[in-house]
Structure formats: structure tokens, C-alpha cells
mmCIF file of C-alpha atoms in Angstrom:
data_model
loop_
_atom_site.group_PDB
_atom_site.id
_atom_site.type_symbol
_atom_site.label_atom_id
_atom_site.label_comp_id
_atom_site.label_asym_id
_atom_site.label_seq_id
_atom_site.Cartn_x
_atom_site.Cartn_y
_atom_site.Cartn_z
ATOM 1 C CA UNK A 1 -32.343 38.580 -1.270
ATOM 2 C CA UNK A 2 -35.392 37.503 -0.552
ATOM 3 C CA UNK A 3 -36.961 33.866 -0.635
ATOM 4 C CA UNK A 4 -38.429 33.899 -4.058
ATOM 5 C CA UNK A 5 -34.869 35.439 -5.877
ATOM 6 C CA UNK A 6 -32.872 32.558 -4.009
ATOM 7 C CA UNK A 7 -34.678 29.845 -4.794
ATOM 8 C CA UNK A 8 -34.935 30.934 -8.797
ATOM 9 C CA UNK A 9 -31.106 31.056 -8.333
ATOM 10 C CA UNK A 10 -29.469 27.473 -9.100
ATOM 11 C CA UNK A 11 -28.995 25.493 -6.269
ATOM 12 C CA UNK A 12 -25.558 23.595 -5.198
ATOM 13 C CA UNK A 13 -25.148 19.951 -3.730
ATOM 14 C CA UNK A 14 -21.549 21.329 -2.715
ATOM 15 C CA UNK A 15 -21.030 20.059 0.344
ATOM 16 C CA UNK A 16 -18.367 22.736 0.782
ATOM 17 C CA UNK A 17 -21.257 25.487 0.419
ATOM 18 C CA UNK A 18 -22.474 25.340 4.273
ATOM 19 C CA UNK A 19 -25.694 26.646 5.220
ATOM 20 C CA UNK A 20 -26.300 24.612 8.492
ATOM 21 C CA UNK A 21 -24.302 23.641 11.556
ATOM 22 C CA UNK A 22 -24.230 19.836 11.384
ATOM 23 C CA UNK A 23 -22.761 20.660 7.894
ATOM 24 C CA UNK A 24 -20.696 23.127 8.755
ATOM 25 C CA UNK A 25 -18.965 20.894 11.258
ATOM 26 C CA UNK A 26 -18.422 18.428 9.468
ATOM 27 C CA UNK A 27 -16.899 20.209 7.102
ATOM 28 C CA UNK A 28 -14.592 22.090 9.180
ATOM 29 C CA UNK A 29 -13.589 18.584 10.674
ATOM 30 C CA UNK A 30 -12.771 17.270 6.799
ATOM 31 C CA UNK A 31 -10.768 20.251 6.005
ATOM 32 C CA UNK A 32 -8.627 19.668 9.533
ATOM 33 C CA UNK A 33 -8.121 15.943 9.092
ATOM 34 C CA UNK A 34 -6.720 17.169 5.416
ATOM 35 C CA UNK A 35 -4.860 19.544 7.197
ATOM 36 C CA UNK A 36 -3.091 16.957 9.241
ATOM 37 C CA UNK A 37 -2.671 14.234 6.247
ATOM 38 C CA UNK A 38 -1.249 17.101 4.073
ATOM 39 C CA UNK A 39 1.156 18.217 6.262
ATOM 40 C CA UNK A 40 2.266 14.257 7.102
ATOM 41 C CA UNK A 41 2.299 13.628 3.294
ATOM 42 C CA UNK A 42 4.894 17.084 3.035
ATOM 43 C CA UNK A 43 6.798 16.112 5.744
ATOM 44 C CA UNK A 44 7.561 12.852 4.439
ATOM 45 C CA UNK A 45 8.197 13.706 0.587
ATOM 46 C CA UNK A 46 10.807 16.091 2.332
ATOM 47 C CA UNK A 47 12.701 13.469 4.147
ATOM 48 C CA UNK A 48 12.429 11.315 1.463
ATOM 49 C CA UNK A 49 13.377 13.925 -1.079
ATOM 50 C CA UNK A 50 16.705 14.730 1.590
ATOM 51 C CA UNK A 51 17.640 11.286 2.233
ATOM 52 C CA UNK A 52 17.607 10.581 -1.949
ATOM 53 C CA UNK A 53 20.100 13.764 -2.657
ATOM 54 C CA UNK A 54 22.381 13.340 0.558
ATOM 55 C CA UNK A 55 22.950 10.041 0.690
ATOM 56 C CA UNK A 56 23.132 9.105 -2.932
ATOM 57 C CA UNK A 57 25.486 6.752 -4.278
ATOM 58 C CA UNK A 58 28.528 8.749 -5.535
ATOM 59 C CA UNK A 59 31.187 7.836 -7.826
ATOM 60 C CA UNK A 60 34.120 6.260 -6.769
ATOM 61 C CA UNK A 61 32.572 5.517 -3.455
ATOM 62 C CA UNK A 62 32.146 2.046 -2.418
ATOM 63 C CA UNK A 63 31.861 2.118 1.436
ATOM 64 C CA UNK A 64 28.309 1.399 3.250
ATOM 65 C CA UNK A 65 26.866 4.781 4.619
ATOM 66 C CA UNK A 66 26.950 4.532 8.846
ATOM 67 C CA UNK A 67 24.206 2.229 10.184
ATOM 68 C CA UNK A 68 22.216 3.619 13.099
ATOM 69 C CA UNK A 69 20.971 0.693 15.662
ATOM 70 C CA UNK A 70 18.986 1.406 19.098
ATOM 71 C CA UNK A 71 18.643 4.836 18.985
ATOM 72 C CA UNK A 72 16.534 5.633 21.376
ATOM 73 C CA UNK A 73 15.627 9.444 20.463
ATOM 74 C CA UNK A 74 14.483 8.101 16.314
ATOM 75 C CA UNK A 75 12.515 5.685 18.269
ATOM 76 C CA UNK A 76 10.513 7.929 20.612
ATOM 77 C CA UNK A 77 10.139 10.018 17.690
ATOM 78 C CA UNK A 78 8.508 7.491 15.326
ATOM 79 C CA UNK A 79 6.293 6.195 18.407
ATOM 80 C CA UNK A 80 5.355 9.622 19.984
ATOM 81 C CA UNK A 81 4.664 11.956 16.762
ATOM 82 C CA UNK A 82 2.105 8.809 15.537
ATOM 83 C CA UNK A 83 0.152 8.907 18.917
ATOM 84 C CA UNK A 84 -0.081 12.560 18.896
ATOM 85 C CA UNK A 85 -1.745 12.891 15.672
ATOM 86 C CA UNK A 86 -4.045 9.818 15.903
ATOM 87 C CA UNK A 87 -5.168 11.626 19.674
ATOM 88 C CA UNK A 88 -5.721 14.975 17.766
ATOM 89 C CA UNK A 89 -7.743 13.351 15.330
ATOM 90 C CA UNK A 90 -9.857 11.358 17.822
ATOM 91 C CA UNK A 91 -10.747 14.532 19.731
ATOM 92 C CA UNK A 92 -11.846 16.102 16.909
ATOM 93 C CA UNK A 93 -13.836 13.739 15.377
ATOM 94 C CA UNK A 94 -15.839 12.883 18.964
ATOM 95 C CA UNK A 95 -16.226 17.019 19.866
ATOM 96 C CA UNK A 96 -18.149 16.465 16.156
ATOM 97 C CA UNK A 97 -19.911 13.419 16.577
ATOM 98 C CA UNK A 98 -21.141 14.811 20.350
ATOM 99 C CA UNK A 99 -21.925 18.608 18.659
ATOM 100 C CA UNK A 100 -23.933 16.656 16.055
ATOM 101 C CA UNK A 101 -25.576 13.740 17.968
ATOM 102 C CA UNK A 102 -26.208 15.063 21.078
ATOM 103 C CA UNK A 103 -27.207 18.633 20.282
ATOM 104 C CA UNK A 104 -29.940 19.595 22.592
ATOM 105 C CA UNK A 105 -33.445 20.418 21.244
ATOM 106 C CA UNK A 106 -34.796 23.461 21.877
ATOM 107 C CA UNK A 107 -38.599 24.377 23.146
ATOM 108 C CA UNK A 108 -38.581 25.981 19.414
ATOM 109 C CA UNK A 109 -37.549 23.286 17.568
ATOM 110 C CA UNK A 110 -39.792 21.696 14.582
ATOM 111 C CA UNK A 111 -40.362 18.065 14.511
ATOM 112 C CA UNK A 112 -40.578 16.281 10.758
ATOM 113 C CA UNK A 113 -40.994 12.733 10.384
ATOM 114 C CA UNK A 114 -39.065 11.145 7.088
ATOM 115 C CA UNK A 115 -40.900 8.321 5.570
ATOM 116 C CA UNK A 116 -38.728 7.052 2.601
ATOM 117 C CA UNK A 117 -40.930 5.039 0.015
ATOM 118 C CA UNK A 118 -39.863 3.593 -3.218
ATOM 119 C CA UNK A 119 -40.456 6.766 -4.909
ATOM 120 C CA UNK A 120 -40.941 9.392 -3.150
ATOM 121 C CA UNK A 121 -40.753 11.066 0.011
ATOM 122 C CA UNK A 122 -43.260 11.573 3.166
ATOM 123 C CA UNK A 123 -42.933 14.558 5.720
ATOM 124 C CA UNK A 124 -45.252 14.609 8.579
ATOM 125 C CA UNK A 125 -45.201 17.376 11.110
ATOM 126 C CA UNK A 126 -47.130 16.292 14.081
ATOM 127 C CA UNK A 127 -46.972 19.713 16.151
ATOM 128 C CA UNK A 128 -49.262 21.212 12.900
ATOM 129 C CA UNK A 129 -50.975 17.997 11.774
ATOM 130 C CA UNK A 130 -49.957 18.221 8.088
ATOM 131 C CA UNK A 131 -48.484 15.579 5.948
ATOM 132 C CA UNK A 132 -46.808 16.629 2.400
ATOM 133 C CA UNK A 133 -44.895 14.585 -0.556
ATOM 134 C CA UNK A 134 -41.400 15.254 -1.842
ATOM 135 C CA UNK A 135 -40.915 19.427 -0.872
ATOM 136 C CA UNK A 136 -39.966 19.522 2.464
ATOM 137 C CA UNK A 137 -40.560 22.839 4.434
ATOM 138 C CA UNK A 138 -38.901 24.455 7.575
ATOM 139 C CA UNK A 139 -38.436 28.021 8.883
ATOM 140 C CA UNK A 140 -34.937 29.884 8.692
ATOM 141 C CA UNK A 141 -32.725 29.468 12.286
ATOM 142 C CA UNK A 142 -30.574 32.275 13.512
ATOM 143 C CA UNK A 143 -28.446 32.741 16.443
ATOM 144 C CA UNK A 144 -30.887 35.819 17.693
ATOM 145 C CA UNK A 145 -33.909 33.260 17.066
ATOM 146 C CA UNK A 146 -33.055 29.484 17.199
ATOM 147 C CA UNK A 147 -35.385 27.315 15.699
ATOM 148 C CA UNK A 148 -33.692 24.090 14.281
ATOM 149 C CA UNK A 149 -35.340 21.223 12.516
ATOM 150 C CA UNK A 150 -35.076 17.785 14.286
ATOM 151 C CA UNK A 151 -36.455 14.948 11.900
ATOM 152 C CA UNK A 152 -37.125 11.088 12.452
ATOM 153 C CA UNK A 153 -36.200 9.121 9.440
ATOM 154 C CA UNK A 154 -37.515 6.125 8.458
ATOM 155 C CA UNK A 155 -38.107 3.769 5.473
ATOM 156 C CA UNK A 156 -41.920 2.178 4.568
ATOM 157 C CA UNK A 157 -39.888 -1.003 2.165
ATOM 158 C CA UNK A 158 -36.046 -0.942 1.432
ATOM 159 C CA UNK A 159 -32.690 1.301 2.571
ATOM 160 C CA UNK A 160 -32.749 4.754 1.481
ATOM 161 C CA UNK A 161 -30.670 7.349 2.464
ATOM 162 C CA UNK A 162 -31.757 11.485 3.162
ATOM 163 C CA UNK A 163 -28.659 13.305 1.795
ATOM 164 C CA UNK A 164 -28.900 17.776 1.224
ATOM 165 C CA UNK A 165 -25.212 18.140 1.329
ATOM 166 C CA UNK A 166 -25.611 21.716 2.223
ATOM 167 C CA UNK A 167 -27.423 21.351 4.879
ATOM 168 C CA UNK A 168 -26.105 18.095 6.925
ATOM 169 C CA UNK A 169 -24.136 14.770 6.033
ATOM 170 C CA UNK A 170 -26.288 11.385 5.074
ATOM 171 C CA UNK A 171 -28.226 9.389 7.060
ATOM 172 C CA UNK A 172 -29.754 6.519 6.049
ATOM 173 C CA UNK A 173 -33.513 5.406 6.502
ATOM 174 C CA UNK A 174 -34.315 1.923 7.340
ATOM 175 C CA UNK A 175 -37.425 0.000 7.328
ATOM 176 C CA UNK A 176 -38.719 -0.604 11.364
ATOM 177 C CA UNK A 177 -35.917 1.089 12.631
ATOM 178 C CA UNK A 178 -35.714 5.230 13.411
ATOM 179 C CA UNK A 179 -32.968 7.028 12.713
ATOM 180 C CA UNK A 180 -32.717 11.166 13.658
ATOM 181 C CA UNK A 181 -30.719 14.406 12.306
ATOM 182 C CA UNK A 182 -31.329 18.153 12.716
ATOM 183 C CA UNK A 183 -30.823 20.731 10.589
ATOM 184 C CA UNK A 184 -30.781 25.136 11.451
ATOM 185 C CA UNK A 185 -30.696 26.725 7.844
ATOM 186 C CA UNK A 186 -29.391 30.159 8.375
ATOM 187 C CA UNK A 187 -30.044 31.368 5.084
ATOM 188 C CA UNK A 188 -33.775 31.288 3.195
ATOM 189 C CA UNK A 189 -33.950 30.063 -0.145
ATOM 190 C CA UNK A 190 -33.913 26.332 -2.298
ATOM 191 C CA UNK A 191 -31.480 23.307 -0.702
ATOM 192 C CA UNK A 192 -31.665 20.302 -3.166
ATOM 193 C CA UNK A 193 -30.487 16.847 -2.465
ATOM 194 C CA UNK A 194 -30.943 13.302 -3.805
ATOM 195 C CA UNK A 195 -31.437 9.440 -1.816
ATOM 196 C CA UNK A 196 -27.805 8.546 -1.235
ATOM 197 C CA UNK A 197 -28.571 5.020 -1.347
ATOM 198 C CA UNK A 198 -29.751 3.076 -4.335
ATOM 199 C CA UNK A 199 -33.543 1.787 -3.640
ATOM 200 C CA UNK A 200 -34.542 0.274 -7.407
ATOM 201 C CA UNK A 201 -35.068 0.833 -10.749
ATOM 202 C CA UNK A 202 -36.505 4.505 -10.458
ATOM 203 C CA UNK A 203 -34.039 5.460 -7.737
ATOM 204 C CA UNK A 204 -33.494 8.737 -9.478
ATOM 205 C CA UNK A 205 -36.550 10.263 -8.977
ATOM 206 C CA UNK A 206 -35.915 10.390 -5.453
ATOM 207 C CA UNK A 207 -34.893 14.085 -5.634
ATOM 208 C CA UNK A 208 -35.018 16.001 -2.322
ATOM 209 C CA UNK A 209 -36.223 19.572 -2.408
ATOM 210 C CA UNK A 210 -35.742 21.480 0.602
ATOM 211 C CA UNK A 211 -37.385 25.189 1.233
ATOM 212 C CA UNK A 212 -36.210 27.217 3.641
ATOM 213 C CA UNK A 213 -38.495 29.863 4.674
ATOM 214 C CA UNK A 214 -38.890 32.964 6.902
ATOM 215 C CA UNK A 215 -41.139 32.686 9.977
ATOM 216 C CA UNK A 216 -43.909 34.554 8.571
ATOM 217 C CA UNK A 217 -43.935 32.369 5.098
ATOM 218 C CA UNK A 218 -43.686 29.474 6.861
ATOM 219 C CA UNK A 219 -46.320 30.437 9.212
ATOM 220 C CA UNK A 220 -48.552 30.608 5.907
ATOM 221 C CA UNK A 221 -47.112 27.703 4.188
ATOM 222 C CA UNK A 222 -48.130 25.577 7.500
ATOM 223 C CA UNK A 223 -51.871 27.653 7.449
ATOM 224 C CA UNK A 224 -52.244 26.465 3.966
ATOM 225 C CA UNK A 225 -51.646 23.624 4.369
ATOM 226 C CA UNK A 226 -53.811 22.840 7.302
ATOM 227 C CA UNK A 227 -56.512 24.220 4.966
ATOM 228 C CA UNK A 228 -56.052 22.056 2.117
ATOM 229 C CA UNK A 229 -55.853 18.887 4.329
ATOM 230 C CA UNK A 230 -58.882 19.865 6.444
ATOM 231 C CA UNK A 231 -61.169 20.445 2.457
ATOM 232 C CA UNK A 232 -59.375 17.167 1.412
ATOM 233 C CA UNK A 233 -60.749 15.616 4.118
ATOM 234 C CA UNK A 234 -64.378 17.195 4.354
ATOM 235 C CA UNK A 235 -64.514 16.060 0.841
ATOM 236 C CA UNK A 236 -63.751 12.520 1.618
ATOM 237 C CA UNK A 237 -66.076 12.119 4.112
ATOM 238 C CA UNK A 238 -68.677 13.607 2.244
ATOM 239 C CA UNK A 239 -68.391 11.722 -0.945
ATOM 240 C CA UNK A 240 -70.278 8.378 0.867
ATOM 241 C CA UNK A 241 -73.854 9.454 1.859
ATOM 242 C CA UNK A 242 -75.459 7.325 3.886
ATOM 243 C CA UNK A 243 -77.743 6.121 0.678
ATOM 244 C CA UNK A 244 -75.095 4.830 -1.409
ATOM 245 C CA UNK A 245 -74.005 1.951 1.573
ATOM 246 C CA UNK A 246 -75.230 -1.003 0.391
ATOM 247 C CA UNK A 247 -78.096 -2.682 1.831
#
């Protein structure tokens, strides 16, 4: 499929649709801590569901059922079986929060800096010198060809929060403060998100629109860009002639 089919398809803000590592991750690390609370929630309606059929009351029968004090093998269990899966847990979520956090930046990596403004949003790419509203643009990371997306987010008034739950979990952009994430799309096409945080009355028109393209459109996304920005520019300057400064 190429670029222009996907992004004519309708996009999903599932964030169990993955199409980026950081979201993948996290993912996998929600469906394990399910894992673990679903099996604890089983093994406990089991128990419970034993202990309420064999040791019912029964008729006729008035004696108390055989109290068990000090037993030192129930205790270990109930102390030991706890610890385990609270230390399984705790590995998993810091190999996560290391994969995500601390992932290392390769010599191929695009830099985007997030400006959050009440309504919109500002992307500036300093290694091309182009600055766009609201559609944010990156190239399409593979394992052959790495090139991930490492963005500074911040906020130019109040909290908002940069959420494409495809491609990576929330973070949230504050005003004089920088946050980062990084994304590696591994498939082209349209990734659509919204501000996670409420910033004021037009809060909903902070949609985020994220294009994934290949090298070579991105290449000529970035080109025309740079053009546009340069005539923008020329245009600018040249609309004050020297004449028309006052005296």
C-alpha cells in the first residue's frame, strides 16, 4: 500500500494498533501486568468458590470446622507468592521505562521540537531549518534502516499533553520546562491523535495529525518546504523598501 491509499484509509487512536516501539512496549507491558492480575483474580475466585462448597454449613451439623493457628507453610505462602509477583512486575515495568527513556539516538535520527500553543501545534526541525503548524512529518524507520524521531516538547502558555496512541504513550508539555519522546513508525501512512490534557475553551481543536512518509517523500516534503519558507521570507523582506521608512 502505498502512502497516499493509507492515509485515505481511516485512521485508529487504538492504542492496541502498534506501529512504533515505545508503543509497542508499552503495550506488551499492559497486556502482561493483565496477565498477572487475571490469573490472581482466577486463582482467588477458585479458592473462594472451593472454600464456599466444601466447607458449607450442612444440616444437622453444629460443630466449628478445625481452626488452623501458626502454620508456618500458609504463612510463607501468603508472604512469598505476594513478593514474587510485585518483583515480576517491577522488572518489567523498569526494562520498559529504561527501553523507552534511555533509548539511544542514532547518527540518523530526526530532531522535532513540540511547541504546544493554545490552539495549535508548532514543529520545528532544526537539522532542515523548517517550521510547520499542526501536520507533523517524519520518515518511515525500519530495522534494515533506523531512523527514529526524537522530539522536545514544550508548551508557549498552559499544560498540554502530545498523545498518537499508535505511535507512543502521552507526554505532557509544560510551559519553561522540556520534556522528550521518540517515535520509529514502521509503517507509512496517517497516525492521528488529540492534546491529552485539557488547555481551554477550544481544547478540541487541538487535533494531532501525524504523516509518516518514505525517505524519498519526505526528502521532498522537507525540499518543499525549505522552498516555501525561503519565498515567504524573500517576500517579507522585500515588502519594506527603503522609501516607505519614515523620515
Amino acid at each position: 500500500m502505498n502512502s497516499c491509499a493509507a492515509w485515505a484509509a481511516t485512521p485508529s487512536t487504538s492504542t492496541f494498533s502498534n506501529a512504533s516501539t515505545p508503543a509497542r512496549e508499552v503495550n506488551d507491558l499492559s497486556l502482561f501486568v493483565l496477565t498477572i492480575s487475571a490469573g490472581i483474580f482466577l486463582g482467588v475466585s477458585v479458592l473462594l468458590v472451593y472454600a464456599l462448597f466444601r466447607y458449607r454449613a450442612r444440616p444437622g451439623d453444629t460443630t466449628e470446622p478445625p481452626q488452623v493457628f501458626g502454620s508456618l507453610q500458609i504463612e510463607l505462602a501468603w508472604t512469598i507468592i505476594p513478593i514474587l509477583i510485585i518483583v515480576m512486575l517491577f522488572l518489567g515495568t523498569a526494562r520498559v521505562l529504561f527501553s523507552v527513556q534511555d533509548a539511544r539516538k542514532p547518527a540518523s535520527a530526526v530532531d522535532v521540537t513540540v511547541v504546544g500553543h493554545q490552539f495549535w501545534w508548532e514543529f520545528h526541525y532544526p537539522q532542515y531549518n523548517v517550521v510547520t503548524a499542526n501536520e507533523l512529518h517524519v520518515p518511515v524507520s525500519s530495522t534494515a534502516s533506523p531512523r527514529p524521531t526524537f522530539m522536545k516538547l514544550t508548551s508557549a502558555d498552559v499544560i498540554h499533553s502530545f498523545w498518537v496512541p499508535q505511535l507512543a504513550g502521552k507526554t505532557d508539555l509544560l510551559p519553561n520546562r522540556v520534556n522528550e519522546m521518540w517515535i520509529d513508525p514502521q509503517s507509512t501512512g496517517l497516525y492521528v491523535g488529540q492534546c491529552a490534557q485539557f488547555c481551554g475553551m477550544q481544547h478540541a481543536k487541538m487535533l494531532l495529525r501525524v504523516y509518516v512518509d518514505s525517505p524519498e517523500e519526505f526528502q521532498q516534503w522537507i525540499a518543499r518546504q525549505q522552498k516555501a519558507q525561503t519565498e515567504i521570507s524573500a517576500g517579507t523582506q522585500g515588502a519594506v523598501s527603503p522609501t516607505d521608512q519614515p523620515p
